[in-house]
CSV table of C-alpha atoms in Angstrom, one decimal:
chain,number,residue,atom,x,y,z
A,458,MET,CA,-3.8,6.0,9.4
A,459,GLY,CA,-3.7,9.7,9.9
A,460,SER,CA,-3.5,10.0,7.2
A,461,VAL,CA,-6.2,8.7,5.7
A,462,ALA,CA,-8.3,9.9,8.8
A,463,ALA,CA,-7.5,13.7,7.5
A,464,ALA,CA,-8.6,12.6,3.6
A,465,LEU,CA,-11.9,11.0,5.0
A,466,CYS,CA,-12.3,14.6,6.7
A,467,GLU,CA,-11.4,16.7,3.6
A,468,ARG,CA,-14.4,14.8,2.1
A,469,GLY,CA,-17.1,15.6,4.6
A,470,PHE,CA,-17.2,12.6,7.3
A,471,THR,CA,-16.8,13.0,10.6
A,472,VAL,CA,-13.9,11.6,12.3
A,473,THR,CA,-12.7,10.4,15.5
A,474,GLY,CA,-9.7,7.9,16.6
A,475,SER,CA,-7.8,6.1,19.2
A,476,ASP,CA,-4.4,4.8,20.3
A,477,GLU,CA,-2.3,3.7,23.0
A,478,ASN,CA,-0.1,6.6,22.2
A,479,VAL,CA,-0.3,9.7,20.0
A,480,TYR,CA,2.9,11.7,19.6
A,481,PRO,CA,3.8,14.7,17.5
A,482,PRO,CA,4.2,15.6,14.8
A,483,MET,CA,1.1,12.9,13.8
A,484,SER,CA,-1.4,14.4,17.0
A,485,ILE,CA,-0.3,18.7,16.1
A,486,PHE,CA,-1.2,17.1,12.5
A,487,LEU,CA,-4.5,15.9,13.0
A,488,GLU,CA,-5.8,18.6,15.5
A,489,GLN,CA,-5.1,20.4,13.2
A,490,ARG,CA,-8.2,18.7,11.3
A,491,ASN,CA,-10.5,19.0,13.9
A,492,ILE,CA,-9.8,15.3,14.2
A,493,ALA,CA,-10.3,14.2,18.0
A,494,LEU,CA,-7.8,11.6,19.6
A,495,PHE,CA,-8.5,9.4,22.2
A,496,SER,CA,-5.6,8.2,24.1
A,497,GLY,CA,-5.7,4.6,25.2
A,498,TYR,CA,-8.5,2.5,23.8
A,499,ARG,CA,-12.5,2.0,25.5
A,500,ALA,CA,-15.8,0.8,24.4
A,501,GLU,CA,-17.0,4.4,25.5
A,502,ASN,CA,-14.5,5.9,22.6
A,503,ILE,CA,-16.6,5.1,19.8
A,504,PRO,CA,-19.8,6.6,18.8
A,505,ALA,CA,-23.1,5.4,19.4
A,506,LYS,CA,-24.1,6.0,15.5
A,507,ALA,CA,-20.8,5.1,13.6
A,508,ASP,CA,-21.1,4.6,10.1
A,509,VAL,CA,-18.0,2.8,9.5
A,510,VAL,CA,-15.4,1.9,12.2
A,511,VAL,CA,-12.2,1.5,11.1
A,512,ILE,CA,-10.0,-1.3,12.7
A,513,GLY,CA,-6.2,-0.9,12.0
A,514,ASN,CA,-3.6,-3.8,11.9
A,515,ALA,CA,-2.2,-3.7,14.9
A,516,ILE,CA,-5.6,-4.5,17.2
A,517,LYS,CA,-6.3,-7.7,18.0
A,518,ARG,CA,-9.1,-9.1,19.9
A,519,GLY,CA,-9.6,-8.5,23.3
A,520,ASN,CA,-9.1,-4.7,22.4
A,521,PRO,CA,-12.0,-3.4,24.2
A,522,GLU,CA,-13.1,-1.1,21.0
A,523,ALA,CA,-12.9,-4.5,18.8
A,524,GLU,CA,-15.0,-6.4,21.3
A,525,ALA,CA,-17.6,-3.4,21.1
A,526,VAL,CA,-17.6,-2.8,17.6
A,527,LEU,CA,-18.0,-6.7,17.5
A,528,ASN,CA,-20.4,-6.7,20.0
A,529,ARG,CA,-22.7,-3.6,18.9
A,530,LYS,CA,-22.9,-5.2,16.1
A,531,LEU,CA,-21.4,-1.7,13.5
A,532,PHE,CA,-20.0,-1.9,10.1
A,533,TYR,CA,-16.4,-2.2,10.0
A,534,LEU,CA,-13.6,-2.9,7.8
A,535,SER,CA,-9.5,-2.7,7.8
A,536,LEU,CA,-7.4,0.1,6.4
A,537,PRO,CA,-6.7,-1.4,3.2
A,538,GLU,CA,-10.3,-1.7,2.4
A,539,VAL,CA,-11.6,1.8,3.5
A,540,LEU,CA,-8.2,2.6,0.6
A,541,LYS,CA,-10.0,0.1,-2.2
A,542,ASN,CA,-13.7,1.6,-1.5
A,543,TYR,CA,-12.8,5.0,-0.6
A,544,PHE,CA,-10.1,6.6,-3.0
A,545,LEU,CA,-9.0,3.4,-5.4
A,546,ARG,CA,-12.0,2.0,-7.2
A,547,GLY,CA,-12.3,3.4,-10.0
A,548,ARG,CA,-8.7,5.3,-10.3
A,549,HIS,CA,-5.4,3.8,-12.3
A,550,ASN,CA,-3.7,2.5,-9.5
A,551,LEU,CA,-0.4,1.2,-10.1
A,552,VAL,CA,0.9,-0.9,-7.0
A,553,VAL,CA,4.4,-1.4,-5.9
A,554,THR,CA,5.5,-5.0,-4.2
A,555,GLY,CA,8.3,-6.6,-3.3
A,556,THR,CA,9.6,-7.8,-0.4
A,557,HIS,CA,12.5,-5.0,-0.2
A,558,GLY,CA,12.5,-2.3,-1.9
A,559,LYS,CA,9.1,-1.3,-1.9
A,560,THR,CA,9.1,2.7,-0.4
A,561,THR,CA,11.7,3.3,-2.4
A,562,THR,CA,10.4,2.5,-6.2
A,563,THR,CA,7.4,3.8,-4.6
A,564,ALA,CA,8.8,7.2,-4.2
A,565,LEU,CA,11.2,6.8,-7.3
A,566,LEU,CA,7.3,5.9,-9.7
A,567,THR,CA,6.0,9.3,-7.4
A,568,TRP,CA,8.7,11.0,-9.1
A,569,ILE,CA,8.2,10.7,-12.1
A,570,MET,CA,5.0,10.8,-12.3
A,571,ASP,CA,4.8,14.5,-10.4
A,572,PHE,CA,7.6,15.5,-12.9
A,573,ALA,CA,6.0,14.2,-16.2
A,574,LYS,CA,2.8,16.4,-14.6
A,575,ARG,CA,0.4,13.7,-13.9
A,576,ALA,CA,0.0,14.5,-9.9
A,577,PRO,CA,-0.8,11.8,-9.2
A,578,SER,CA,-2.7,10.6,-5.6
A,579,TYR,CA,-0.2,8.8,-3.6
A,580,MET,CA,0.3,6.3,-0.5
A,581,ILE,CA,4.4,5.4,0.5
A,582,GLY,CA,5.4,3.8,3.7
A,583,GLY,CA,7.5,6.4,4.4
A,584,VAL,CA,8.5,10.0,3.9
A,585,PRO,CA,10.2,11.5,0.6
A,586,ARG,CA,12.5,14.1,0.7
A,587,ASN,CA,10.7,15.1,-3.1
A,588,PHE,CA,7.5,15.6,-1.0
A,589,GLY,CA,7.7,16.0,2.7
A,590,GLN,CA,4.9,13.7,3.8
A,591,GLY,CA,4.1,10.0,3.1
A,592,ALA,CA,0.5,10.7,2.0
A,593,ARG,CA,-1.6,13.2,-0.8
A,594,PHE,CA,-5.0,11.9,-1.8
A,595,ASN,CA,-6.1,14.3,-5.1
A,596,ASP,CA,-8.7,14.2,-8.0
A,597,SER,CA,-6.3,12.8,-10.1
A,598,LYS,CA,-7.5,9.8,-11.9
A,599,CYS,CA,-3.5,8.1,-11.2
A,600,PHE,CA,-3.1,6.6,-7.8
A,601,VAL,CA,0.4,5.1,-7.1
A,602,ILE,CA,0.2,2.4,-3.4
A,603,GLU,CA,2.9,0.7,-1.4
A,604,GLY,CA,2.0,-2.9,-2.1
A,605,ASP,CA,2.7,-4.4,1.7
A,606,GLU,CA,2.3,-8.0,1.5
A,607,TYR,CA,1.7,-8.2,5.5
A,608,ASP,CA,-1.6,-9.4,6.4
A,609,THR,CA,-4.2,-7.1,6.7
A,610,ALA,CA,-6.8,-7.2,9.4
A,611,PHE,CA,-6.8,-9.9,12.0
A,612,PHE,CA,-10.7,-10.7,10.8
A,613,ASP,CA,-8.7,-10.6,6.9
A,614,LYS,CA,-5.0,-12.4,7.3
A,615,ARG,CA,-4.6,-11.8,3.6
A,616,SER,CA,-2.1,-9.5,2.0
A,617,LYS,CA,-2.8,-5.7,2.4
A,618,PHE,CA,-1.9,-5.1,-1.3
A,619,ILE,CA,-4.8,-7.7,-2.2
A,620,HIS,CA,-7.2,-5.2,-1.8
A,621,TYR,CA,-5.4,-2.6,-4.2
A,622,LEU,CA,-6.9,-3.1,-7.1
A,623,PRO,CA,-4.1,-3.1,-8.9
A,624,GLU,CA,-3.9,-1.7,-12.9
A,625,LEU,CA,-0.5,-1.5,-13.4
A,626,LEU,CA,1.6,-3.8,-10.8
A,627,VAL,CA,5.2,-3.9,-9.9
A,628,VAL,CA,6.8,-7.0,-8.3
A,629,ASN,CA,10.4,-5.9,-7.7
A,630,ASN,CA,11.7,-9.4,-5.7
A,631,VAL,CA,9.7,-12.3,-3.4
A,632,GLU,CA,11.4,-13.6,-0.6
A,633,PHE,CA,11.0,-14.9,2.9
A,634,ASP,CA,9.7,-12.6,5.5
A,635,HIS,CA,7.7,-12.0,8.2
A,636,ALA,CA,8.2,-15.3,9.6
A,637,ASP,CA,5.1,-14.1,12.1
A,638,ILE,CA,2.6,-14.9,9.7
A,639,PHE,CA,4.0,-16.8,6.8
A,640,PRO,CA,5.1,-20.4,8.1
A,641,ASP,CA,7.3,-21.1,4.2
A,642,LEU,CA,8.5,-19.4,1.6
A,643,ASP,CA,5.8,-21.0,-0.8
A,644,ALA,CA,3.0,-19.2,1.5
A,645,ILE,CA,5.0,-15.7,0.4
A,646,LYS,CA,4.0,-16.7,-3.5
A,647,THR,CA,1.0,-17.8,-3.0
A,648,SER,CA,-0.2,-14.9,-1.7
A,649,PHE,CA,1.8,-12.8,-4.2
A,650,ARG,CA,0.0,-14.9,-7.3
A,651,ARG,CA,-3.3,-14.5,-5.9
A,652,LEU,CA,-2.2,-11.0,-6.4
A,653,VAL,CA,-1.0,-11.4,-9.6
A,654,ASN,CA,-4.7,-13.2,-10.6
A,655,ILE,CA,-6.6,-10.0,-10.3
A,656,VAL,CA,-4.6,-7.8,-12.5
A,657,PRO,CA,-6.7,-7.6,-15.9
A,658,GLN,CA,-6.0,-7.7,-19.3
A,659,ASN,CA,-6.1,-4.0,-19.5
A,660,GLY,CA,-3.6,-4.0,-17.3
A,661,MET,CA,0.3,-4.5,-16.9
A,662,ILE,CA,2.4,-6.1,-15.0
A,663,VAL,CA,6.2,-5.1,-14.1
A,664,LEU,CA,8.7,-7.3,-12.6
A,665,ASN,CA,12.7,-7.9,-12.0
A,666,GLY,CA,13.4,-10.5,-14.5
A,667,ASP,CA,16.7,-11.9,-12.6
A,668,ASP,CA,14.1,-13.0,-9.6
A,669,LYS,CA,13.3,-16.5,-10.5
A,670,ASN,CA,10.6,-16.1,-7.9
A,671,CYS,CA,9.0,-12.9,-9.9
A,672,VAL,CA,9.6,-14.8,-12.9
A,673,GLU,CA,8.0,-17.7,-10.9
A,674,VAL,CA,4.6,-15.6,-9.6
A,675,THR,CA,3.8,-13.6,-12.6
A,676,ARG,CA,3.7,-16.8,-14.8
A,677,ASP,CA,0.1,-17.5,-15.4
A,678,SER,CA,-1.1,-14.0,-15.3
A,679,LEU,CA,-3.5,-13.0,-18.1
A,680,ALA,CA,-2.2,-9.5,-18.0
A,681,PRO,CA,0.5,-8.2,-20.4
A,682,MET,CA,4.0,-8.2,-18.4
A,683,VAL,CA,7.3,-6.7,-19.3
A,684,GLU,CA,10.5,-8.1,-17.4
A,685,VAL,CA,13.4,-5.3,-16.8
A,686,GLY,CA,16.4,-6.8,-14.8
A,687,PHE,CA,20.3,-7.1,-16.6
A,688,SER,CA,19.4,-10.8,-18.2
A,689,LYS,CA,19.3,-11.2,-22.2
A,690,ASN,CA,15.8,-12.7,-21.2
A,691,CYS,CA,14.4,-8.9,-19.9
A,692,ALA,CA,13.1,-6.3,-22.6
A,693,GLN,CA,13.7,-3.7,-20.5
A,694,ARG,CA,17.8,-4.1,-20.0
A,695,ILE,CA,20.3,-2.8,-17.1
A,696,ARG,CA,22.9,-1.3,-18.6
A,697,ASP,CA,26.1,1.7,-18.0
A,698,VAL,CA,25.1,1.5,-14.1
A,699,SER,CA,27.1,4.1,-11.8
A,700,TYR,CA,27.0,5.1,-8.1
A,701,SER,CA,29.0,7.7,-6.3
A,702,ALA,CA,27.9,8.9,-2.7
A,703,LYS,CA,25.0,10.7,-4.0
A,704,LYS,CA,22.9,8.9,-6.4
A,705,SER,CA,22.7,6.3,-8.7
A,706,ARG,CA,23.0,6.4,-12.9
A,707,PHE,CA,22.1,3.7,-14.8
A,708,VAL,CA,20.3,3.7,-18.6
A,709,LEU,CA,17.1,1.5,-19.3
A,710,ARG,CA,16.7,0.6,-22.9
A,711,ASP,CA,14.3,-1.6,-24.7
A,712,ASP,CA,16.0,-4.8,-26.3
């Protein structure tokens, strides 16, 4: 949320925000960008003429500011909707998904593109050492983003990644997780199928061909697909894998 607030500020928006507690380094990061911070949630924290109120995933009904937004009939969006409408629309979005390994894979993909001098915008659910920050917003036509299957907001129980307008979709693995919002594995599969269903025909899906659930949820896609893995059915096969204390190495071959 803090990185997006800063990016909106750079685009000319006046940005304020509230949280229960804001600690360094994020508090310093926001203060340096003249973003007003409120500690604790109060209805009066919402400006009288707010153009849009962004409601975070952790906010529930009963929150004083959420109730004020609803009572005053203000225009509000979730954070994924803000990303979609202000940053992702019109770009080549590379969305990395999967129950496990999203952050690492997103960081790897971003680094590969950066090394290739594509300098993409990115948003990663961690802080890669290569970059020193978890997000970067620039004028690049490419945007690499970690696609989380967790729900969007109290008013939108779809997975966050459904908002990310994927052109290239990476599906690492599909397993049961987040038992607080998904009753079973089938519910998670349904969420992934919905995402697969919005990848355009001129896009692409790269999936783990060794994961039967990945194969299942992508089966009906109209977009081209590339299976990557160790098994013979994969178009891109992983071979010659070696591990050491500091790194992993492998060869990717087009079979």
